[in-house]
Coordinates of N, CA, C and O in Angstrom, one line a residue:
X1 N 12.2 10.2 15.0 CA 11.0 9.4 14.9 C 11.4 7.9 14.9 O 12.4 7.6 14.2
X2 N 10.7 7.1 15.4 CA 11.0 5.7 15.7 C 10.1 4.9 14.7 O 9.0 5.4 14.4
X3 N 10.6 3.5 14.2 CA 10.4 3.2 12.8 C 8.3 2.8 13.2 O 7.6 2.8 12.2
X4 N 7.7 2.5 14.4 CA 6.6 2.5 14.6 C 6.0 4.0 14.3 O 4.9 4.0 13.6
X5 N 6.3 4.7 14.6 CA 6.0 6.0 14.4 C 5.9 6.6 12.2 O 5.1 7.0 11.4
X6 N 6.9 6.3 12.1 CA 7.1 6.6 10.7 C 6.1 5.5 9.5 O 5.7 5.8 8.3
X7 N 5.7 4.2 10.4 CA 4.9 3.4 9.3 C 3.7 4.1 9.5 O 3.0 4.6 8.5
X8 N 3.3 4.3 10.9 CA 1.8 4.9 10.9 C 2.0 6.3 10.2 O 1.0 6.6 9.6
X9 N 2.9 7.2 10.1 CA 3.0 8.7 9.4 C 2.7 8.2 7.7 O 1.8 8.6 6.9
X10 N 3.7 7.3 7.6 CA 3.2 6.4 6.0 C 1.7 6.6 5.7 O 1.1 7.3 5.0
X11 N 1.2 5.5 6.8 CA 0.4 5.1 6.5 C -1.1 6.1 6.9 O -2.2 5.6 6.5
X12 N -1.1 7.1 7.5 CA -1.8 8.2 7.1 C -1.7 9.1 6.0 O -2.7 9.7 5.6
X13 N -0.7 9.2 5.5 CA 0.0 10.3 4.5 C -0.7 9.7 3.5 O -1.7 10.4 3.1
X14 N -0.6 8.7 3.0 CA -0.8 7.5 1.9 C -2.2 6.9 1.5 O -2.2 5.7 1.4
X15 N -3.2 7.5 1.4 CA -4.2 6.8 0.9 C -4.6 4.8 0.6 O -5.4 4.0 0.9
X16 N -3.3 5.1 -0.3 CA -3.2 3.9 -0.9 C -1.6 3.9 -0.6 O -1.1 5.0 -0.6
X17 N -1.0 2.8 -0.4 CA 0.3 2.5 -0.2 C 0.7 1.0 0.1 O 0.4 0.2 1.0
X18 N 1.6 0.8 -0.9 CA 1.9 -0.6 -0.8 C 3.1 -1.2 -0.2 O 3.9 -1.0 -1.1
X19 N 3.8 -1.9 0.9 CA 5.0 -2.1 1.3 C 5.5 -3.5 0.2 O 4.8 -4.5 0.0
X20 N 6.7 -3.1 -0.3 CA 6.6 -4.5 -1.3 C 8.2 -4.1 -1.2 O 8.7 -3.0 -1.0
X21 N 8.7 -5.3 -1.5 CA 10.3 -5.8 -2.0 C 10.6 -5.2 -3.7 O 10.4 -5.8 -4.7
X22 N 11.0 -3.9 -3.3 CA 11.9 -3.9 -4.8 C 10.7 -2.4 -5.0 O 10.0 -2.1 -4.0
X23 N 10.6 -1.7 -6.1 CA 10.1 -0.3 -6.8 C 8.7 -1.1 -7.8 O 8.9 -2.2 -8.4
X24 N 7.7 -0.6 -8.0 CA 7.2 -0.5 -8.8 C 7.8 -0.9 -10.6 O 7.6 -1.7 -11.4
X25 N 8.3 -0.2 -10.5 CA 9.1 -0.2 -12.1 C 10.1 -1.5 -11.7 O 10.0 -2.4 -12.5
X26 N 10.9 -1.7 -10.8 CA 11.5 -2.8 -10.5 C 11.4 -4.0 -9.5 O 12.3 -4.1 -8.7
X27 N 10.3 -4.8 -9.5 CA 9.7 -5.3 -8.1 C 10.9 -6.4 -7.8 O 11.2 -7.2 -8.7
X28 N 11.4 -6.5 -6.8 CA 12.3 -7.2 -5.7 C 12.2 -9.1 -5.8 O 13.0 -10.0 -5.6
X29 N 10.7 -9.1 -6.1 CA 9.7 -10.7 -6.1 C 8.5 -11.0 -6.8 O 7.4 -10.4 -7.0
X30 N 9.0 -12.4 -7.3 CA 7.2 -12.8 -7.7 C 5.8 -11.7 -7.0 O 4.9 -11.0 -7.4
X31 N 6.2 -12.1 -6.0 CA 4.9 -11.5 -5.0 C 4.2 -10.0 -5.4 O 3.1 -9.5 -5.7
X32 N 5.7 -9.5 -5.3 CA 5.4 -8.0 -5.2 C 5.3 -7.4 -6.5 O 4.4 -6.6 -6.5
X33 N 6.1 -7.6 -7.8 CA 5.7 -8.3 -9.1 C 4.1 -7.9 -9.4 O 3.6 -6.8 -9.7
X34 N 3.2 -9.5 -9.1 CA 2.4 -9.7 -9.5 C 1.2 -8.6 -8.7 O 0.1 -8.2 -9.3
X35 N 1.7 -8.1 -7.2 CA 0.7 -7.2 -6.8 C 0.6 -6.2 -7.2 O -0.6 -5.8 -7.3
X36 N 2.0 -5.1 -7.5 CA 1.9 -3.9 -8.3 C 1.6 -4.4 -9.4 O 1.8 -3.5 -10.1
X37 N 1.1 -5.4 -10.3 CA 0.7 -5.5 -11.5 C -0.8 -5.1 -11.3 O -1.3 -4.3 -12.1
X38 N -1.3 -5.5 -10.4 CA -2.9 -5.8 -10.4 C -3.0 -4.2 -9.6 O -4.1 -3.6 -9.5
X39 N -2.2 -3.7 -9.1 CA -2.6 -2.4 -8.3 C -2.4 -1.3 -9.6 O -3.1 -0.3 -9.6
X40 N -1.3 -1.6 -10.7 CA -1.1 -0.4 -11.5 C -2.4 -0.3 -12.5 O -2.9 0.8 -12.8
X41 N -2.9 -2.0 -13.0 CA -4.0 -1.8 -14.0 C -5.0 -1.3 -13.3 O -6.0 -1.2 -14.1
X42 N -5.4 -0.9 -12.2 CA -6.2 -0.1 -11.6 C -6.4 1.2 -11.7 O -7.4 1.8 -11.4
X43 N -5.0 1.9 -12.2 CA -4.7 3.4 -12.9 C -4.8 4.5 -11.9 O -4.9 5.7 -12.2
X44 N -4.8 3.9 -10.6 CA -5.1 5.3 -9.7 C -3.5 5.5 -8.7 O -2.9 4.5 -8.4
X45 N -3.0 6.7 -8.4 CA -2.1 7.3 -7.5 C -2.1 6.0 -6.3 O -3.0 5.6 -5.6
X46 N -0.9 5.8 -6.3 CA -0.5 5.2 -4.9 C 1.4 5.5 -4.6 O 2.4 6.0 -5.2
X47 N 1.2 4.9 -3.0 CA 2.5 5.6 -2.5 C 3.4 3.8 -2.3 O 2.9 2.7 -2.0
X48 N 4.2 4.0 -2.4 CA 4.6 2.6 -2.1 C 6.1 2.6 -0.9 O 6.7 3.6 -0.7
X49 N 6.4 1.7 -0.5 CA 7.8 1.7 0.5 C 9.0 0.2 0.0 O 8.8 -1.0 -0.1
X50 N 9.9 0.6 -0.2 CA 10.8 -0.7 -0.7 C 11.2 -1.2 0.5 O 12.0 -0.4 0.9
X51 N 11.0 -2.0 1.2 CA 11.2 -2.8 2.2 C 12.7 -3.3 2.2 O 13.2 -3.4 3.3
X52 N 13.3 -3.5 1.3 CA 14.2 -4.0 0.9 C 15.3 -2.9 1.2 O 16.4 -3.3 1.5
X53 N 15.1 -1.6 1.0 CA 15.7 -0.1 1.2 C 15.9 -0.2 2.8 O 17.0 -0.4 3.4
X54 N 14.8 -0.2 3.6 CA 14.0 0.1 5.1 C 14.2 -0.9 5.8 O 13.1 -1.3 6.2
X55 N 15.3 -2.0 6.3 CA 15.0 -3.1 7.2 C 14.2 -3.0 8.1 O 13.2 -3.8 8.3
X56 N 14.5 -1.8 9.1 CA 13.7 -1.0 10.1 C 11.9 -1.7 9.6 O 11.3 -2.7 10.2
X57 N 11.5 -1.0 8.6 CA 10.3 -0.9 8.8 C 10.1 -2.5 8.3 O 8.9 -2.9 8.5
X58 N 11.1 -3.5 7.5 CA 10.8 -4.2 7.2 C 11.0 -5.3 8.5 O 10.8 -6.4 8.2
X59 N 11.4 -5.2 9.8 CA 11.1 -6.0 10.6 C 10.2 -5.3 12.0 O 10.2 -5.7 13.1
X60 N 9.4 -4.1 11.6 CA 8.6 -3.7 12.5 C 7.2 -3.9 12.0 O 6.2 -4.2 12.8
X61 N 7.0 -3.9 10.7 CA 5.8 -3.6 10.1 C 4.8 -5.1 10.2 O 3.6 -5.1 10.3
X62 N 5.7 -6.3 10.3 CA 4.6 -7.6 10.2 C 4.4 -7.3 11.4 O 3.2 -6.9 11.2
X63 N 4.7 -7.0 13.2 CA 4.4 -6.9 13.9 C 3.2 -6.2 14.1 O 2.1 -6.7 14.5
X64 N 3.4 -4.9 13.7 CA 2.2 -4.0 13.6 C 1.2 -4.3 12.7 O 0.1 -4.0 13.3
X65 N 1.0 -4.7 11.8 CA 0.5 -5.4 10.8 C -0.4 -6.6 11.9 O -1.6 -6.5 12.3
X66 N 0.5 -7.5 12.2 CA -0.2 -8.9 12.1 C -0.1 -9.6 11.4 O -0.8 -10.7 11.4
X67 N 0.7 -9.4 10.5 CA 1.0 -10.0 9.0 C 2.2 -10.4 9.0 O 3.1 -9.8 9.6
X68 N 2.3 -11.0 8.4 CA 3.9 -12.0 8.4 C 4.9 -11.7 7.1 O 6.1 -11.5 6.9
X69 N 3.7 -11.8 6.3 CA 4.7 -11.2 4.9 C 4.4 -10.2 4.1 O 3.4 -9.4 4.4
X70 N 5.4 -9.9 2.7 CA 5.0 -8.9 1.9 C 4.8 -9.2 0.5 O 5.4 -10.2 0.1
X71 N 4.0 -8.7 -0.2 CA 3.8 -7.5 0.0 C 3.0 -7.0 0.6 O 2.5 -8.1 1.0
X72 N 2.1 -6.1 1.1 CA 1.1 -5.4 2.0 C 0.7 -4.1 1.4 O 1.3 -3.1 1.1
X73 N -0.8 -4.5 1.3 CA -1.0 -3.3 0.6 C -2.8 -2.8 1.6 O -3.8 -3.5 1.9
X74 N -2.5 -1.3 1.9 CA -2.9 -0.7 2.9 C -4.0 0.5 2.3 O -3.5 1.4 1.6
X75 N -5.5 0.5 2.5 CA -5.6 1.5 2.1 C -6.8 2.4 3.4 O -7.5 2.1 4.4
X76 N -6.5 3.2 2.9 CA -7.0 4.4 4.1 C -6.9 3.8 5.5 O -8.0 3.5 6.0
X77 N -5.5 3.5 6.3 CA -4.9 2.9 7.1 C -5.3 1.5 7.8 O -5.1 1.1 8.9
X78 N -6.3 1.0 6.4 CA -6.4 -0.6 7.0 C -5.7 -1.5 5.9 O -5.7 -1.4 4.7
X79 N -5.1 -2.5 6.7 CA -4.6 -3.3 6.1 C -5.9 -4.5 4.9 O -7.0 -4.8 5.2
X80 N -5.3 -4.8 3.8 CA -6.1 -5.1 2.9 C -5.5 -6.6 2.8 O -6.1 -7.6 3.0
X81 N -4.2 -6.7 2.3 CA -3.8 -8.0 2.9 C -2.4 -8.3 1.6 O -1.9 -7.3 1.0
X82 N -2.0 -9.5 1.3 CA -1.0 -9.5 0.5 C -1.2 -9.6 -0.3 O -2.1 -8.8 -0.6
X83 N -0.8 -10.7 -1.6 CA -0.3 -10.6 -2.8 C -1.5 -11.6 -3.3 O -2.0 -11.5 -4.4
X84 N -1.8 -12.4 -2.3 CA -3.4 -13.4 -3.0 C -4.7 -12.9 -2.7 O -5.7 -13.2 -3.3
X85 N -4.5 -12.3 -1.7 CA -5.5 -11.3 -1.7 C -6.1 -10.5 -2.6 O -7.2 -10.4 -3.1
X86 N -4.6 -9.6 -2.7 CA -5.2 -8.5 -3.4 C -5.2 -8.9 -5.3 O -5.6 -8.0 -6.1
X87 N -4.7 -10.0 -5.7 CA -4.9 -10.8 -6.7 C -6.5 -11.2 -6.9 O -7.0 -10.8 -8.0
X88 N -7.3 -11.9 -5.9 CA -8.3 -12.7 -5.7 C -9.3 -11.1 -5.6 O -10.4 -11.2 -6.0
X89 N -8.9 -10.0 -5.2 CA -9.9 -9.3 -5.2 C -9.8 -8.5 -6.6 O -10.8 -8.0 -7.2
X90 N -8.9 -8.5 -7.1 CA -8.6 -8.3 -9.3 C -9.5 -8.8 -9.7 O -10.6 -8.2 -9.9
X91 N -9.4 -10.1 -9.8 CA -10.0 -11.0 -10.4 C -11.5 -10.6 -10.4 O -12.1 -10.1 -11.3
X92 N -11.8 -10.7 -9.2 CA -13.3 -9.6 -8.9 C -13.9 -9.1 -9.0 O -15.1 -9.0 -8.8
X93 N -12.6 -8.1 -9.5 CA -13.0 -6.2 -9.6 C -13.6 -5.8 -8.4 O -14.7 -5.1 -8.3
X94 N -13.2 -6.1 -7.7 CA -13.0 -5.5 -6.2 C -12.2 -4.2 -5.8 O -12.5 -3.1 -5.3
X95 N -10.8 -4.9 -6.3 CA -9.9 -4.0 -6.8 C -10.4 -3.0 -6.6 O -10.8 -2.4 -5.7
X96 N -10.2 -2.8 -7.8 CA -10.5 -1.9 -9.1 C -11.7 -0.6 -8.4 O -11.5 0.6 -8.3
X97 N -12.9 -1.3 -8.0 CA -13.5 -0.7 -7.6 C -13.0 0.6 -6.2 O -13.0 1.8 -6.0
X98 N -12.4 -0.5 -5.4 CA -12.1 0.2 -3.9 C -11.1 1.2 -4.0 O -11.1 2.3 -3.4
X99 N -10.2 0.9 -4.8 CA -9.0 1.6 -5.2 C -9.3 3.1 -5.9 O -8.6 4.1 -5.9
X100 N -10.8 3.1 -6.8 CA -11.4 4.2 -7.4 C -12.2 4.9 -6.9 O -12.4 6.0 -7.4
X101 N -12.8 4.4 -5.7 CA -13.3 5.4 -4.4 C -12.7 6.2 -3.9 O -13.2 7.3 -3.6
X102 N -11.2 5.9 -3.5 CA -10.9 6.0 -2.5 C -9.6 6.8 -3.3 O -8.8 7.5 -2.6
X103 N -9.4 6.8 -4.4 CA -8.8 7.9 -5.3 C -9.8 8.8 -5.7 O -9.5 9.8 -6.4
X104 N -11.0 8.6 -5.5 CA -12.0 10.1 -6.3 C -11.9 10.7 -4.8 O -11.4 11.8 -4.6
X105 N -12.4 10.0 -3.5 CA -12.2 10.9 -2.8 C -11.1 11.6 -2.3 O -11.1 12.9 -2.2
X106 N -10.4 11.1 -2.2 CA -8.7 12.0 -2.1 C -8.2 12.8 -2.7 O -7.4 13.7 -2.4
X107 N -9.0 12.6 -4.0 CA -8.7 13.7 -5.2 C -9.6 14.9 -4.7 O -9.2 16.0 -5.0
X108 N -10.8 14.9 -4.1 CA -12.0 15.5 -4.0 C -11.3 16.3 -2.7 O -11.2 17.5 -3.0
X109 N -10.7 15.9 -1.2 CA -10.5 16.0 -0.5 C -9.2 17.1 -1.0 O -9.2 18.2 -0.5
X110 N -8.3 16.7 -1.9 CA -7.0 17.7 -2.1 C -7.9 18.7 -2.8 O -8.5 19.4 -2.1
X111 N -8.3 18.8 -4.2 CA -9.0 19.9 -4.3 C -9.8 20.8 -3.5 O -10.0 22.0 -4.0
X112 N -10.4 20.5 -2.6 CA -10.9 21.2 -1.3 C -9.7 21.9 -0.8 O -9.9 23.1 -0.8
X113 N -8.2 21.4 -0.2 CA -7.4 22.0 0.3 C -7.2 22.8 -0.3 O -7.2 24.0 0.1
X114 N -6.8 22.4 -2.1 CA -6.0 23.1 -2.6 C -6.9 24.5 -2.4 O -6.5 25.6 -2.1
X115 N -8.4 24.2 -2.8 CA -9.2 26.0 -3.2 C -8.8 26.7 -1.4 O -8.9 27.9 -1.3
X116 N -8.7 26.3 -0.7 CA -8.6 27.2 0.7 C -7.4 28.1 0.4 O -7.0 28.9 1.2

């Protein structure tokens, strides 16, 4: 699988998924830091990629993206944008909100598989 191939498999698999420098519990950057902060206080499941692990995807992905930097945070395979972004939509409760749609339906969506 070629590393174009594998961000889009990401990025279907993933509801919510964020590409950021460094882990969740250990973020890499200010950036990425302050975005998983504002994505965790939103309390819903997400998938994330350490960029920092992945050069591959970390010099394919602004391409495909359109986006230059990270962190990048993606949900139901549209890009949402980086670290001031998704800051400026916290502040909002924009967030908060989109991130809780889009986790009830997924959740709604796996329970359906799971009863088949």
């Amino acid at each position: 699988m070629d590393t174009l191939e594998k961000i889009k498999k990401q990025i279907a698999e993933n509801p919510i998924i964020l590409y950021m420098k460094g882990s969740p519990k250990l973020p890499g950057c200010g950036f990425s830091a302050r975005a998983v902060e504002a994505i965790l206080a939103c309390n819903v499941p997400f998938g994330y990629v350490d960029i920092l692990q992945h050069p591959d995807i970390r010099a394919e992905l602004p391409k495909y993206a359109q986006w230059p930097t990270f962190p990048q945070l993606w949900v139901e395979g549209e890009l949402i944008g980086g670290c001031d972004i998704i800051l400026e939509m916290f502040q909002a409760g924009e967030l908060q909100v989109l991130l809780h749609d889009v986790a009830a339906r997924h959740n709604e969506t796996k329970a359906e598989k799971d009863a088949e």
